[in-house]
Amino acid sequence: MRISTFSVIVAIVGVAVGLRAQDFKKQVIYQVVTDRFFDGDATNDNPAESPGLFDATHTNWHAYWGGDLAGVQQKLAYIQGMGATAIWVSPVVNNENLNCGGSVVSAPYHAYWNRDFMNVEEHFGDNSNSFAALDALVTAMHAGGMKLIVDEANNHSNPDNCGENGALYNQGAFMASAANDANGIFHHNPDIGDFNDRYQLQYLTLDDLTDLNQENSTVDAYLKGAAAQLQAHHVDAFRLDAVKHVTWGWEYSFANAVFNNAPSFLYGEWMQTNTSDPLYADSVKFANRSGISLLDFPLNTAIRDVFGYGNGFQEIDSTIGTENASFTSPNDLVTFFDSQDESRLLTLNNNQNRLQEALAFLLTCRGIPIVFYGDEQYLFNNSTGSDGNPGTDPYNRVWMSAFDTTTAAYKIITKLAGLRQANDAVGYGTWKQRWISSDVYIYERQFFNDVVLVAINKSDTASYPVTGLYTALPVGNYTDYLGGLQSGSALTVTAGSGGNNPAGNFTIAPHSVAVWQVQANATAPEVGSIGPWVGQPGMTVTIAGDGFGVVKGTVLFGSTAAAIQSWSNTSVTFTVPSVSSGSYNVQLKNSVGAAANTIAFTVLTGKLVPVTFTVNNATPTQPGDYIFVTGNTVELGSWGTTFQTAVGPMLTPNYPNWFLNVSLPAGQTVQFKFIDIQGNGNVVWENGTNHSYTVPASGTGAVNVNWQY
Ligand code: NOJ
Ligand code: NOJ
């Protein structure tokens, strides 16, 4: 009796620690297209609310096929057995009910055509749109220490030209549709034509999807309320759909609202091809300042080019180098090579070794890896997708027809997901290229004395001599952590200096991956993570790492100590103290005062409220010039005058008037001015005294002023 009581308490404490959702760097995410995964409940296959959209034969790829939340729950052992610690499911909320096709049904099985963000889709849950199936899934996942990530599409409702024509509801109460919108719930603009135009991206329509007006206070409250409701149902994190198309400034306030509700992690879909994208700098600024991490699209392109199309490893290496220099927290970028929006890697190159090598790379790379459902079963379909290419949408959304736990891919994922838990270098470590050629890539991850060295040869036929390899691994003999699953061999390290030990001359076998690693006990506190990395006094934040000790120490913002909520050897949760806003290097010290490495955090002035700034008749600009706003709080860039520090660029659909939505501290009076940052970096200030504005305590705000000459 005593023993069982004790083990119940231990289990509960274990779950509570596991629930600190901010630290996602040790997670391995399994992405499920809910409709295509597993039919766990036949009673919701053809529901009364939206009949006739189901195809039991799985031949119409645009119909519902029966997968549901109960199905994900029934396959948790399979997913967890693979080492995944988090599951990203399709949007769970209610989708439009009517056929968007003709005699061949087209239905929102993908779940991105929402009609009511306040209840659950009947094909995924039950006929009363209740949260029961979601609650059951979350409860089962948390009992096993797993986290649920829900996809959230804040950009739009459903198509404006078929089915329900954009109709949006709040718990069943009609709000508006594309053609019936007295209250400005939607923007009513044409489809985006120029995907490099900041105004079009945010305010025009994405692929006929009725575009929500987030600056409308009703929409603002509705979208934040929908996220809050999912958090109240214990959803741990959100994948944010199409963040490039939602009003950027408003999203800062959305993130702030989510982080204030409960510990969470957010990552957004900012689609771009590579780091030369014209808006790459905008994506960096967005992630660094909003606290919303991003899906790593540039690396997605590079991995597909290298493992799918046969480009050299230099493309991956230079992409990571550029991104690591841009992003505040590259270890929080969410990495992937397959998704619901592109053909599978096996379509690009039907070579299972290459897929396994790509998986091994992804799981040891910096960033939080996503395994797309079915890759571990080598599933793909090469029919021609809607963009005219083989294997693309909808043929990448295959039916999960096998759950074999003995495939090589499943075993490699299991091994390396386990390494992410066991060795902090994978989740928290630095990134260093140690040896590179077109076919061979050897890279090292290091977190203090934890080291992981990975060597990949992606050639099917050629072995290569590796000479002059150095590593931070200590002197010794290392066996392949994968146990030869991908033909890896052993490594001998001899004595060198300065963290560079010679690792001999050896031959690396064709299509091989070897992983050599060492785990060291922390002898002093080592900080690897902070989450979120931006927030106002009062917000709950978690620092993770190792060697903190079990006795409570301190977390300092300058000389001010934060109130500690919980303290363990690897994770400390605290409340951001009442310090003045700005950038801090947060300092953790253990109970005897030993200091860890510091980690960056931005303290906001207050909770964020979205405010739309308009400046009329601004100074004339030349192409390449943009108007920005800058002001006296960290939210307004602390009087910064560069692209990354001032707020903007502002948008000018009615030149020479410019506008921009900016999230500002609730209830505070702020000072600001508009500036013209010219193409060459020169800055032209407007004249006169500072403008002043008092931000509303809640809701949304607007400022409209003339440029001062
Ligand atoms: C991106 C999603 O990944 C895609 O599948 C969806 O169709 C669009 N956003 C629109 O929601
Ligand atoms: C409008 C453009 O968007 C802006 O960038 C430019 O500075 C002005 N036109 C003047 O050419």
XYZ file of N, CA, C and O in Angstrom, residues 62-132:
284
model
N -9.168 13.560 -52.154
C -9.654 14.839 -51.623
C -10.814 14.652 -50.643
O -11.434 15.630 -50.237
N -11.112 13.410 -50.282
C -12.187 13.133 -49.319
C -11.574 12.756 -47.968
O -10.388 12.477 -47.856
N -12.428 12.766 -46.943
C -12.001 12.226 -45.646
C -11.845 10.702 -45.772
O -12.674 10.025 -46.398
N -10.825 10.170 -45.127
C -10.573 8.725 -45.160
C -10.777 8.041 -43.809
O -10.551 6.842 -43.689
N -11.086 8.780 -42.768
C -11.469 8.126 -41.520
C -10.523 8.265 -40.344
O -10.878 7.913 -39.214
N -9.332 8.761 -40.567
C -8.408 8.937 -39.441
C -8.957 9.955 -38.452
O -9.685 10.875 -38.843
N -8.641 9.795 -37.172
C -9.216 10.677 -36.154
C -8.323 10.715 -34.915
O -7.290 10.036 -34.847
N -8.730 11.526 -33.949
C -7.917 11.690 -32.735
C -7.862 10.396 -31.930
O -6.816 10.066 -31.343
N -8.965 9.642 -31.930
C -8.953 8.347 -31.236
C -7.924 7.420 -31.879
O -7.267 6.619 -31.195
N -7.781 7.536 -33.199
C -6.796 6.713 -33.909
C -5.372 7.045 -33.494
O -4.531 6.147 -33.313
N -5.076 8.336 -33.345
C -3.745 8.722 -32.877
C -3.512 8.134 -31.485
O -2.454 7.568 -31.191
N -4.532 8.237 -30.647
C -4.392 7.714 -29.281
C -4.122 6.213 -29.287
O -3.292 5.713 -28.533
N -4.828 5.475 -30.176
C -4.648 4.024 -30.206
C -3.267 3.615 -30.706
O -2.822 2.492 -30.469
N -2.581 4.531 -31.384
C -1.241 4.212 -31.905
C -0.118 4.881 -31.103
O 1.022 4.970 -31.576
N -0.432 5.333 -29.897
C 0.602 6.019 -29.105
C 1.800 5.119 -28.808
O 2.944 5.583 -28.825
N 1.554 3.847 -28.547
C 2.679 2.963 -28.213
C 3.632 2.860 -29.401
O 4.860 2.861 -29.234
N 3.072 2.799 -30.596
C 3.900 2.746 -31.805
C 4.733 4.020 -31.933
O 5.936 3.969 -32.237
N 4.091 5.169 -31.697
C 4.780 6.457 -31.877
C 5.831 6.642 -30.783
O 6.970 7.020 -31.045
N 5.435 6.355 -29.566
C 6.373 6.532 -28.453
C 7.508 5.511 -28.529
O 8.645 5.817 -28.183
N 7.181 4.323 -29.028
C 8.211 3.292 -29.181
C 9.307 3.720 -30.135
O 10.437 3.227 -30.075
N 8.990 4.632 -31.036
C 9.964 5.156 -32.001
C 10.801 6.276 -31.387
O 11.702 6.812 -32.032
N 10.454 6.662 -30.161
C 11.239 7.696 -29.489
C 10.679 9.094 -29.636
O 11.228 10.044 -29.087
N 9.590 9.241 -30.401
C 8.980 10.573 -30.503
C 8.436 10.961 -29.131
O 7.882 10.131 -28.405
N 8.605 12.232 -28.786
C 8.143 12.713 -27.491
C 6.994 13.699 -27.637
O 6.385 14.093 -26.652
N 6.729 14.132 -28.877
C 5.651 15.083 -29.134
C 4.984 14.703 -30.446
O 5.624 14.123 -31.330
N 3.699 15.009 -30.551
C 2.964 14.744 -31.792
C 2.330 16.044 -32.255
O 1.678 16.738 -31.476
N 2.561 16.376 -33.529
C 1.903 17.515 -34.167
C 0.751 16.944 -34.992
O 0.998 16.176 -35.917
N -0.472 17.296 -34.614
C -1.640 16.861 -35.379
C -2.165 18.014 -36.238
O -1.872 19.182 -35.982
N -2.954 17.682 -37.258
C -3.628 18.672 -38.098
C -4.474 19.582 -37.214
O -4.793 19.233 -36.078
N -4.909 20.753 -37.744
C -5.859 21.547 -36.962
C -6.992 20.649 -36.457
O -7.458 19.763 -37.188
N -7.411 20.874 -35.218
C -8.443 20.014 -34.625
C -9.825 20.660 -34.682
O -10.827 19.983 -34.482
N -9.875 21.969 -34.961
C -11.171 22.655 -34.842
C -12.042 22.411 -36.065
O -11.602 21.877 -37.082
N -13.273 22.828 -35.946
C -14.346 22.476 -36.866
C -14.131 23.024 -38.277
O -13.977 24.232 -38.471
N -14.146 22.145 -39.262
C -13.979 22.528 -40.666
C -15.305 22.741 -41.366
O -16.341 22.259 -40.921
N -15.232 23.407 -42.510
C -16.452 23.638 -43.278
C -17.108 22.301 -43.632
O -16.432 21.284 -43.814
N -18.441 22.330 -43.754
C -19.215 21.092 -43.834
C -19.590 20.679 -45.248
O -20.059 19.559 -45.442
N -19.449 21.594 -46.221
C -20.000 21.317 -47.545
C -18.911 20.909 -48.532
O -17.750 21.287 -48.395
N -19.328 20.186 -49.539
C -18.447 19.745 -50.611
C -17.904 20.947 -51.375
O -18.667 21.806 -51.808
N -16.597 21.002 -51.560
C -15.995 22.073 -52.356
C -15.652 21.601 -53.766
O -14.939 22.287 -54.503
N -16.133 20.421 -54.130
C -15.898 19.922 -55.469
C -17.212 19.765 -56.208
O -18.233 20.338 -55.819
N -17.203 18.981 -57.270
C -18.434 18.681 -57.993
C -18.849 17.268 -57.659
O -18.999 16.918 -56.482
N -18.997 16.447 -58.712
C -19.394 15.065 -58.465
C -18.279 14.318 -57.725
O -18.534 13.369 -56.993
N -17.042 14.753 -57.922
C -15.951 14.207 -57.117
C -15.781 15.117 -55.898
O -15.494 16.310 -56.033
N -15.976 14.536 -54.732
C -15.968 15.325 -53.492
C -14.592 15.957 -53.244
O -13.561 15.321 -53.445
N -14.611 17.231 -52.806
C -13.406 17.862 -52.276
C -13.741 18.370 -50.883
O -14.596 19.236 -50.712
N -13.074 17.817 -49.890
C -13.411 18.094 -48.486
C -12.159 18.543 -47.734
O -11.039 18.253 -48.155
N -12.336 19.222 -46.607
C -11.175 19.686 -45.830
C -10.585 18.620 -44.919
O -10.364 18.852 -43.730
N -10.304 17.441 -45.489
C -9.674 16.358 -44.721
C -8.329 16.808 -44.143
O -7.886 16.321 -43.104
N -7.660 17.765 -44.841
C -6.362 18.283 -44.374
C -6.529 19.185 -43.164
O -5.582 19.458 -42.449
N -7.788 19.715 -42.999
C -8.186 20.462 -41.789
C -7.767 21.923 -41.771
O -7.822 22.565 -40.725
N -7.399 22.479 -42.926
C -7.002 23.893 -42.961
C -8.142 24.805 -43.423
O -7.899 25.959 -43.748
N -9.385 24.299 -43.513
C -10.518 25.127 -43.925
C -11.511 25.205 -42.758
O -12.550 24.556 -42.750
N -11.197 26.026 -41.774
C -11.979 26.039 -40.540
C -13.243 26.892 -40.660
O -13.271 27.875 -41.389
N -14.282 26.488 -39.925
C -15.519 27.274 -39.853
C -15.806 27.738 -38.438
O -16.447 28.758 -38.239
N -15.345 26.977 -37.440
C -15.612 27.344 -36.049
C -14.397 26.940 -35.218
O -14.155 25.744 -35.006
N -13.630 27.954 -34.783
C -12.383 27.690 -34.044
C -12.669 27.301 -32.595
O -11.736 27.062 -31.837
N -13.943 27.285 -32.207
C -14.273 27.103 -30.799
C -14.720 25.684 -30.449
O -14.981 25.393 -29.284
N -14.856 24.816 -31.462
C -15.154 23.426 -31.124
C -14.438 22.489 -32.085
O -13.725 22.933 -32.986
N -14.600 21.187 -31.871
C -13.746 20.198 -32.533
C -14.449 19.613 -33.767
O -15.663 19.356 -33.756
N -13.691 19.404 -34.818
C -14.197 18.830 -36.069
C -14.835 17.455 -35.814
O -14.225 16.587 -35.176
N -16.031 17.282 -36.352
C -16.784 16.047 -36.080
C -16.130 14.798 -36.694
O -16.310 13.701 -36.172
N -15.368 14.957 -37.778
C -14.681 13.781 -38.333
C -13.517 13.319 -37.442
O -13.051 12.195 -37.567
N -13.017 14.229 -36.606
C -11.858 13.893 -35.758
C -12.276 13.544 -34.333
O -11.542 12.863 -33.623
N -13.428 14.098 -33.896
C -13.891 13.863 -32.536
C -15.214 13.120 -32.556
O -15.248 11.922 -32.856
N -16.284 13.854 -32.269
C -17.589 13.198 -32.237
C -18.658 14.098 -32.834
O -18.411 15.263 -33.144
N -19.854 13.544 -32.960
C -20.942 14.233 -33.644
C -21.441 15.479 -32.928
O -22.135 16.296 -33.530
N -21.082 15.652 -31.664
C -21.492 16.887 -30.989
C -20.358 17.906 -30.937
O -20.445 18.899 -30.220
N -19.303 17.684 -31.717
C -18.168 18.622 -31.774
C -17.547 18.868 -30.395
O -17.031 19.945 -30.115
N -17.613 17.873 -29.542
C -17.082 18.053 -28.184
C -15.564 17.858 -28.168
O -14.964 17.385 -29.133
N -14.968 18.208 -27.045
C -13.525 18.064 -26.852
C -13.154 16.685 -26.293
O -11.991 16.453 -25.959
N -14.114 15.768 -26.199
C -13.861 14.513 -25.486
C -12.671 13.736 -26.067
O -11.790 13.289 -25.325
